[in-house]
Amino acid sequence: DAMVIQNPRYQVTQFGKPVTLSCSQTLNHNVMYWYQQKSSQAPKLLFHYYDKDFNNEADTPDNFQSRRPNTSFCFLDIRSPGLGDTAMYLCATGTSGKNEQFFGPGTRLTVL
Amino acid sequence: GEDVEQSLFLSVREGDSSVINCTYTDSSSTYLYWYKQEPGAGLQLLTYIFSNMDMKQDQRLTVLLNKKDKHLSLRIADTQTGDSAIYFCADPNQAGTALIFGKGTTLSVSS
């Protein structure tokens, strides 16, 4: 089945220790998104890739970076996680011209 | 700025109908969406409505759109315990590059 896969599903890291979250897709979609969802809040877009073009949201902290080495994979790097970065991180894919997005199961990140 | 508002909680009994309401500010969107999120899981696209439509029915789900009032609703008929989840209304931003989500309505279904 075509799908969006996120690894790991759960990640615990220490304050200040870099962490990388992974997303892969078999849908061959050209757009990939990263959202942050804190407890009881709406998902908040951090950035997205339109093909290889990176689009950062204005209020995304510099601490958050992303890489997309090919169509199928996209990574979220948090350089120096703070306690406030504890959240669910959702990856989604889509196609240009259509707003419909397909979400992965998320990675629950806990920063201690 | 663009915003989507939803009521936060809804509690119903099994077999009753549930109605989840949403208001949005950006009226230029072609589609509006409803997503469902079960505990610990990602978001699942539940249904969507084209902005030229007033109503869309899909089995137990009915979406109503009032463009004049910028109001969207999701009705679930014969609500089941398996429908317990958080429901998000989503409206694309003006640039069409992202979805703006409401805070989500937690639906609790009791037997």
PDB file of C-alpha atoms in Angstrom:
ATOM      1  CA  ASP A   1       0.000   0.000   0.000  1.00  0.00           C
ATOM      2  CA  ALA A   2       1.192   3.509  -0.786  1.00  0.00           C
ATOM      3  CA  MET A   3       1.937   5.282   2.449  1.00  0.00           C
ATOM      4  CA  VAL A   4       3.848   7.761   4.559  1.00  0.00           C
ATOM      5  CA  ILE A   5       6.231   6.223   7.083  1.00  0.00           C
ATOM      6  CA  GLN A   6       7.860   7.957  10.029  1.00  0.00           C
ATOM      7  CA  ASN A   7      10.731   6.687  12.135  1.00  0.00           C
ATOM      8  CA  PRO A   8      11.107   6.393  14.969  1.00  0.00           C
ATOM      9  CA  ARG A   9       7.576   6.442  16.363  1.00  0.00           C
ATOM     10  CA  TYR A  10       8.875   7.496  19.767  1.00  0.00           C
ATOM     11  CA  GLN A  11      12.079   9.369  20.541  1.00  0.00           C
ATOM     12  CA  VAL A  12      13.461  10.541  23.864  1.00  0.00           C
ATOM     13  CA  THR A  13      16.421  12.897  23.841  1.00  0.00           C
ATOM     14  CA  GLN A  14      18.264  15.057  26.311  1.00  0.00           C
ATOM     15  CA  PHE A  15      18.163  18.800  26.414  1.00  0.00           C
ATOM     16  CA  GLY A  16      20.613  20.121  23.824  1.00  0.00           C
ATOM     17  CA  LYS A  17      21.342  16.752  22.192  1.00  0.00           C
ATOM     18  CA  PRO A  18      20.733  16.853  18.422  1.00  0.00           C
ATOM     19  CA  VAL A  19      18.018  14.598  17.075  1.00  0.00           C
ATOM     20  CA  THR A  20      16.903  13.597  13.570  1.00  0.00           C
ATOM     21  CA  LEU A  21      13.430  12.405  12.636  1.00  0.00           C
ATOM     22  CA  SER A  22      12.816  10.561   9.407  1.00  0.00           C
ATOM     23  CA  CYS A  23       9.951  10.474   6.928  1.00  0.00           C
ATOM     24  CA  SER A  24       9.613   8.406   3.792  1.00  0.00           C
ATOM     25  CA  GLN A  25       6.811   8.036   1.270  1.00  0.00           C
ATOM     26  CA  THR A  26       5.809   5.621  -1.460  1.00  0.00           C
ATOM     27  CA  LEU A  27       3.197   7.954  -2.937  1.00  0.00           C
ATOM     28  CA  ASN A  28       5.684   9.716  -5.225  1.00  0.00           C
ATOM     29  CA  HIS A  29       4.286  13.076  -4.141  1.00  0.00           C
ATOM     30  CA  ASN A  30       6.378  16.113  -4.944  1.00  0.00           C
ATOM     31  CA  VAL A  31       5.483  18.083  -1.808  1.00  0.00           C
ATOM     32  CA  MET A  32       6.508  17.057   1.717  1.00  0.00           C
ATOM     33  CA  TYR A  33       5.562  18.863   4.910  1.00  0.00           C
ATOM     34  CA  TRP A  34       6.694  18.844   8.537  1.00  0.00           C
ATOM     35  CA  TYR A  35       4.244  19.853  11.251  1.00  0.00           C
ATOM     36  CA  GLN A  36       4.718  20.235  15.002  1.00  0.00           C
ATOM     37  CA  GLN A  37       1.739  19.347  17.178  1.00  0.00           C
ATOM     38  CA  LYS A  38       1.912  20.106  20.878  1.00  0.00           C
ATOM     39  CA  SER A  39      -0.508  18.582  23.329  1.00  0.00           C
ATOM     40  CA  SER A  40      -4.120  19.633  22.719  1.00  0.00           C
ATOM     41  CA  GLN A  41      -3.102  22.005  19.930  1.00  0.00           C
ATOM     42  CA  ALA A  42      -3.513  22.175  16.191  1.00  0.00           C
ATOM     43  CA  PRO A  43      -0.701  20.930  13.963  1.00  0.00           C
ATOM     44  CA  LYS A  44       1.566  23.851  13.104  1.00  0.00           C
ATOM     45  CA  LEU A  45       3.473  23.899   9.826  1.00  0.00           C
ATOM     46  CA  LEU A  46       7.235  24.191  10.287  1.00  0.00           C
ATOM     47  CA  PHE A  47       8.328  24.013   6.640  1.00  0.00           C
ATOM     48  CA  HIS A  48       7.707  22.195   3.407  1.00  0.00           C
ATOM     49  CA  TYR A  49       9.554  21.083   0.309  1.00  0.00           C
ATOM     50  CA  TYR A  50       8.075  21.705  -3.089  1.00  0.00           C
ATOM     51  CA  ASP A  51      10.248  19.270  -5.064  1.00  0.00           C
ATOM     52  CA  LYS A  52      13.719  20.396  -3.974  1.00  0.00           C
ATOM     53  CA  ASP A  53      12.648  23.915  -3.053  1.00  0.00           C
ATOM     54  CA  PHE A  54      12.666  24.484   0.694  1.00  0.00           C
ATOM     55  CA  ASN A  55      10.001  26.777   2.153  1.00  0.00           C
ATOM     56  CA  ASN A  56      10.402  27.825   5.749  1.00  0.00           C
ATOM     57  CA  GLU A  57       7.542  29.292   7.774  1.00  0.00           C
ATOM     58  CA  ALA A  58       8.407  32.729   9.139  1.00  0.00           C
ATOM     59  CA  ASP A  59       8.047  31.712  12.779  1.00  0.00           C
ATOM     60  CA  THR A  60       9.893  28.389  12.622  1.00  0.00           C
ATOM     61  CA  PRO A  61      12.876  28.572  15.003  1.00  0.00           C
ATOM     62  CA  ASP A  62      16.373  28.375  13.501  1.00  0.00           C
ATOM     63  CA  ASN A  63      16.915  25.320  15.679  1.00  0.00           C
ATOM     64  CA  PHE A  64      14.796  23.337  13.209  1.00  0.00           C
ATOM     65  CA  GLN A  65      16.311  22.289   9.900  1.00  0.00           C
ATOM     66  CA  SER A  66      15.256  19.929   7.165  1.00  0.00           C
ATOM     67  CA  ARG A  67      16.816  17.892   4.387  1.00  0.00           C
ATOM     68  CA  ARG A  68      15.277  16.198   1.403  1.00  0.00           C
ATOM     69  CA  PRO A  69      17.889  14.084  -0.358  1.00  0.00           C
ATOM     70  CA  ASN A  70      15.401  12.616  -2.848  1.00  0.00           C
ATOM     71  CA  THR A  71      11.677  12.474  -3.613  1.00  0.00           C
ATOM     72  CA  SER A  72      11.009   9.696  -1.137  1.00  0.00           C
ATOM     73  CA  PHE A  73      12.798  10.903   1.986  1.00  0.00           C
ATOM     74  CA  CYS A  74      12.666  13.976   4.165  1.00  0.00           C
ATOM     75  CA  PHE A  75      14.400  14.571   7.504  1.00  0.00           C
ATOM     76  CA  LEU A  76      13.750  16.936  10.370  1.00  0.00           C
ATOM     77  CA  ASP A  77      16.859  17.917  12.329  1.00  0.00           C
ATOM     78  CA  ILE A  78      16.581  19.624  15.690  1.00  0.00           C
ATOM     79  CA  ARG A  79      20.039  20.979  16.452  1.00  0.00           C
ATOM     80  CA  SER A  80      19.690  21.740  20.152  1.00  0.00           C
ATOM     81  CA  PRO A  81      16.327  20.544  21.455  1.00  0.00           C
ATOM     82  CA  GLY A  82      14.761  22.445  24.296  1.00  0.00           C
ATOM     83  CA  LEU A  83      12.093  21.281  26.718  1.00  0.00           C
ATOM     84  CA  GLY A  84       9.544  23.254  24.705  1.00  0.00           C
ATOM     85  CA  ASP A  85      10.225  21.102  21.650  1.00  0.00           C
ATOM     86  CA  THR A  86       8.492  18.134  23.247  1.00  0.00           C
ATOM     87  CA  ALA A  87       5.685  17.426  20.784  1.00  0.00           C
ATOM     88  CA  MET A  88       4.349  15.114  18.106  1.00  0.00           C
ATOM     89  CA  TYR A  89       6.053  15.728  14.754  1.00  0.00           C
ATOM     90  CA  LEU A  90       3.927  14.924  11.743  1.00  0.00           C
ATOM     91  CA  CYS A  91       5.143  14.421   8.204  1.00  0.00           C
ATOM     92  CA  ALA A  92       2.703  14.827   5.325  1.00  0.00           C
ATOM     93  CA  THR A  93       2.849  14.616   1.544  1.00  0.00           C
ATOM     94  CA  GLY A  94       0.859  16.202  -1.213  1.00  0.00           C
ATOM     95  CA  THR A  95       0.892  17.165  -4.856  1.00  0.00           C
ATOM     96  CA  SER A  96       1.229  20.621  -6.344  1.00  0.00           C
ATOM     97  CA  GLY A  97      -2.105  22.174  -7.187  1.00  0.00           C
ATOM     98  CA  LYS A  98      -4.015  20.081  -4.665  1.00  0.00           C
ATOM     99  CA  ASN A  99      -4.307  20.943  -0.994  1.00  0.00           C
ATOM    100  CA  GLU A 100      -5.104  17.402   0.144  1.00  0.00           C
ATOM    101  CA  GLN A 101      -2.353  16.074   2.377  1.00  0.00           C
ATOM    102  CA  PHE A 102      -1.543  12.550   3.486  1.00  0.00           C
ATOM    103  CA  PHE A 103      -0.093  12.175   6.955  1.00  0.00           C
ATOM    104  CA  GLY A 104       2.273   9.716   8.522  1.00  0.00           C
ATOM    105  CA  PRO A 105       1.622   8.321  12.011  1.00  0.00           C
ATOM    106  CA  GLY A 106       3.920  10.869  13.642  1.00  0.00           C
ATOM    107  CA  THR A 107       6.974  10.760  15.880  1.00  0.00           C
ATOM    108  CA  ARG A 108       6.387  11.580  19.510  1.00  0.00           C
ATOM    109  CA  LEU A 109       9.479  13.427  20.744  1.00  0.00           C
ATOM    110  CA  THR A 110      10.192  13.931  24.424  1.00  0.00           C
ATOM    111  CA  VAL A 111      13.007  16.237  25.502  1.00  0.00           C
ATOM    112  CA  LEU A 112      14.239  15.664  29.047  1.00  0.00           C
TER     113      LEU A 112
ATOM    114  CA  GLY B   1      -4.379  36.528   9.559  1.00  0.00           C
ATOM    115  CA  GLU B   2      -5.900  33.266   8.458  1.00  0.00           C
ATOM    116  CA  ASP B   3      -7.640  31.415  11.238  1.00  0.00           C
ATOM    117  CA  VAL B   4      -9.803  28.352  11.820  1.00  0.00           C
ATOM    118  CA  GLU B   5     -11.931  28.043  14.960  1.00  0.00           C
ATOM    119  CA  GLN B   6     -13.641  24.979  16.403  1.00  0.00           C
ATOM    120  CA  SER B   7     -15.403  24.098  19.623  1.00  0.00           C
ATOM    121  CA  LEU B   8     -13.076  21.953  21.736  1.00  0.00           C
ATOM    122  CA  PHE B   9     -15.286  19.192  23.115  1.00  0.00           C
ATOM    123  CA  LEU B  10     -18.399  17.257  22.172  1.00  0.00           C
ATOM    124  CA  SER B  11     -19.921  14.399  24.109  1.00  0.00           C
ATOM    125  CA  VAL B  12     -22.664  12.179  22.668  1.00  0.00           C
ATOM    126  CA  ARG B  13     -24.286   8.842  23.334  1.00  0.00           C
ATOM    127  CA  GLU B  14     -23.811   5.925  20.990  1.00  0.00           C
ATOM    128  CA  GLY B  15     -26.414   5.962  18.231  1.00  0.00           C
ATOM    129  CA  ASP B  16     -26.991   9.715  18.406  1.00  0.00           C
ATOM    130  CA  SER B  17     -25.871  12.168  15.736  1.00  0.00           C
ATOM    131  CA  SER B  18     -22.795  14.323  16.298  1.00  0.00           C
ATOM    132  CA  VAL B  19     -22.353  17.767  14.795  1.00  0.00           C
ATOM    133  CA  ILE B  20     -18.932  19.390  14.842  1.00  0.00           C
ATOM    134  CA  ASN B  21     -18.739  23.032  13.812  1.00  0.00           C
ATOM    135  CA  CYS B  22     -15.953  25.119  12.337  1.00  0.00           C
ATOM    136  CA  THR B  23     -15.518  28.706  11.195  1.00  0.00           C
ATOM    137  CA  TYR B  24     -12.740  29.955   8.952  1.00  0.00           C
ATOM    138  CA  THR B  25     -11.504  33.292   7.686  1.00  0.00           C
ATOM    139  CA  ASP B  26      -9.996  32.623   4.242  1.00  0.00           C
ATOM    140  CA  SER B  27     -12.829  32.387   1.729  1.00  0.00           C
ATOM    141  CA  SER B  28     -10.660  31.816  -1.349  1.00  0.00           C
ATOM    142  CA  SER B  29     -10.108  28.114  -0.751  1.00  0.00           C
ATOM    143  CA  THR B  30     -11.224  25.625  -3.373  1.00  0.00           C
ATOM    144  CA  TYR B  31     -11.603  22.780  -0.891  1.00  0.00           C
ATOM    145  CA  LEU B  32     -12.170  22.514   2.844  1.00  0.00           C
ATOM    146  CA  TYR B  33     -11.198  19.415   4.777  1.00  0.00           C
ATOM    147  CA  TRP B  34     -12.041  17.335   7.817  1.00  0.00           C
ATOM    148  CA  TYR B  35      -9.332  15.181   9.371  1.00  0.00           C
ATOM    149  CA  LYS B  36      -9.644  12.607  12.157  1.00  0.00           C
ATOM    150  CA  GLN B  37      -6.902  11.859  14.682  1.00  0.00           C
ATOM    151  CA  GLU B  38      -7.089   8.843  16.941  1.00  0.00           C
ATOM    152  CA  PRO B  39      -4.955   8.720  20.117  1.00  0.00           C
ATOM    153  CA  GLY B  40      -1.246   8.537  19.363  1.00  0.00           C
ATOM    154  CA  ALA B  41      -1.781   8.493  15.620  1.00  0.00           C
ATOM    155  CA  GLY B  42      -1.358  10.802  12.662  1.00  0.00           C
ATOM    156  CA  LEU B  43      -4.148  12.641  10.891  1.00  0.00           C
ATOM    157  CA  GLN B  44      -6.442  10.729   8.575  1.00  0.00           C
ATOM    158  CA  LEU B  45      -8.343  12.541   5.849  1.00  0.00           C
ATOM    159  CA  LEU B  46     -12.004  11.932   6.594  1.00  0.00           C
ATOM    160  CA  THR B  47     -13.769  13.926   3.928  1.00  0.00           C
ATOM    161  CA  TYR B  48     -13.624  17.207   2.055  1.00  0.00           C
ATOM    162  CA  ILE B  49     -16.000  19.540   0.280  1.00  0.00           C
ATOM    163  CA  PHE B  50     -15.540  21.602  -2.851  1.00  0.00           C
ATOM    164  CA  SER B  51     -16.236  25.245  -2.158  1.00  0.00           C
ATOM    165  CA  ASN B  52     -18.962  25.406  -4.815  1.00  0.00           C
ATOM    166  CA  MET B  53     -21.015  22.823  -2.934  1.00  0.00           C
ATOM    167  CA  ASP B  54     -23.381  23.382  -0.030  1.00  0.00           C
ATOM    168  CA  MET B  55     -23.510  19.790   1.100  1.00  0.00           C
ATOM    169  CA  LYS B  56     -21.674  16.543   0.634  1.00  0.00           C
ATOM    170  CA  GLN B  57     -22.805  13.177   1.952  1.00  0.00           C
ATOM    171  CA  ASP B  58     -20.517  10.194   2.326  1.00  0.00           C
ATOM    172  CA  GLN B  59     -22.142   7.238   4.126  1.00  0.00           C
ATOM    173  CA  ARG B  60     -22.587   8.350   7.765  1.00  0.00           C
ATOM    174  CA  LEU B  61     -20.844  11.669   7.172  1.00  0.00           C
ATOM    175  CA  THR B  62     -22.537  14.860   6.001  1.00  0.00           C
ATOM    176  CA  VAL B  63     -20.575  18.052   5.418  1.00  0.00           C
ATOM    177  CA  LEU B  64     -22.434  21.351   5.243  1.00  0.00           C
ATOM    178  CA  LEU B  65     -20.804  24.513   3.947  1.00  0.00           C
ATOM    179  CA  ASN B  66     -22.157  28.029   4.370  1.00  0.00           C
ATOM    180  CA  LYS B  67     -19.761  30.208   2.394  1.00  0.00           C
ATOM    181  CA  LYS B  68     -21.538  33.415   3.274  1.00  0.00           C
ATOM    182  CA  ASP B  69     -21.008  32.830   6.994  1.00  0.00           C
ATOM    183  CA  LYS B  70     -17.708  30.950   6.476  1.00  0.00           C
ATOM    184  CA  HIS B  71     -19.101  28.075   8.478  1.00  0.00           C
ATOM    185  CA  LEU B  72     -18.397  24.388   7.961  1.00  0.00           C
ATOM    186  CA  SER B  73     -19.943  21.501   9.842  1.00  0.00           C
ATOM    187  CA  LEU B  74     -19.465  17.754  10.009  1.00  0.00           C
ATOM    188  CA  ARG B  75     -22.386  15.573  10.966  1.00  0.00           C
ATOM    189  CA  ILE B  76     -21.801  11.948  11.945  1.00  0.00           C
ATOM    190  CA  ALA B  77     -24.975   9.887  11.909  1.00  0.00           C
ATOM    191  CA  ASP B  78     -25.404   6.912  14.251  1.00  0.00           C
ATOM    192  CA  THR B  79     -22.235   7.769  16.147  1.00  0.00           C
ATOM    193  CA  GLN B  80     -20.258   4.747  17.334  1.00  0.00           C
ATOM    194  CA  THR B  81     -17.663   4.371  20.095  1.00  0.00           C
ATOM    195  CA  GLY B  82     -15.071   3.922  17.342  1.00  0.00           C
ATOM    196  CA  ASP B  83     -15.789   7.482  16.239  1.00  0.00           C
ATOM    197  CA  SER B  84     -14.216   8.792  19.456  1.00  0.00           C
ATOM    198  CA  ALA B  85     -11.278  10.885  18.277  1.00  0.00           C
ATOM    199  CA  ILE B  86     -10.176  14.457  17.648  1.00  0.00           C
ATOM    200  CA  TYR B  87     -11.640  16.038  14.517  1.00  0.00           C
ATOM    201  CA  PHE B  88      -9.793  18.846  12.771  1.00  0.00           C
ATOM    202  CA  CYS B  89     -11.217  21.280  10.305  1.00  0.00           C
ATOM    203  CA  ALA B  90      -8.616  22.504   7.770  1.00  0.00           C
ATOM    204  CA  ASP B  91      -8.604  25.390   5.343  1.00  0.00           C
ATOM    205  CA  PRO B  92      -5.790  25.943   2.831  1.00  0.00           C
ATOM    206  CA  ASN B  93      -3.897  29.215   3.240  1.00  0.00           C
ATOM    207  CA  GLN B  94      -4.217  31.912   0.605  1.00  0.00           C
ATOM    208  CA  ALA B  95      -1.020  30.840  -1.095  1.00  0.00           C
ATOM    209  CA  GLY B  96      -2.332  27.289  -1.302  1.00  0.00           C
ATOM    210  CA  THR B  97       0.919  26.003   0.168  1.00  0.00           C
ATOM    211  CA  ALA B  98      -0.297  24.755   3.536  1.00  0.00           C
ATOM    212  CA  LEU B  99      -3.319  23.771   5.560  1.00  0.00           C
ATOM    213  CA  ILE B 100      -4.452  25.891   8.470  1.00  0.00           C
ATOM    214  CA  PHE B 101      -5.908  23.619  11.125  1.00  0.00           C
ATOM    215  CA  GLY B 102      -8.355  24.377  13.878  1.00  0.00           C
ATOM    216  CA  LYS B 103      -7.444  23.269  17.400  1.00  0.00           C
ATOM    217  CA  GLY B 104      -9.556  20.173  17.009  1.00  0.00           C
ATOM    218  CA  THR B 105     -12.813  18.988  18.542  1.00  0.00           C
ATOM    219  CA  THR B 106     -12.535  16.029  20.883  1.00  0.00           C
ATOM    220  CA  LEU B 107     -15.531  13.771  20.319  1.00  0.00           C
ATOM    221  CA  SER B 108     -16.351  11.446  23.193  1.00  0.00           C
ATOM    222  CA  VAL B 109     -18.920   8.713  22.553  1.00  0.00           C
ATOM    223  CA  SER B 110     -20.423   6.881  25.492  1.00  0.00           C
ATOM    224  CA  SER B 111     -22.290   3.587  25.291  1.00  0.00           C
TER     225      SER B 111
END
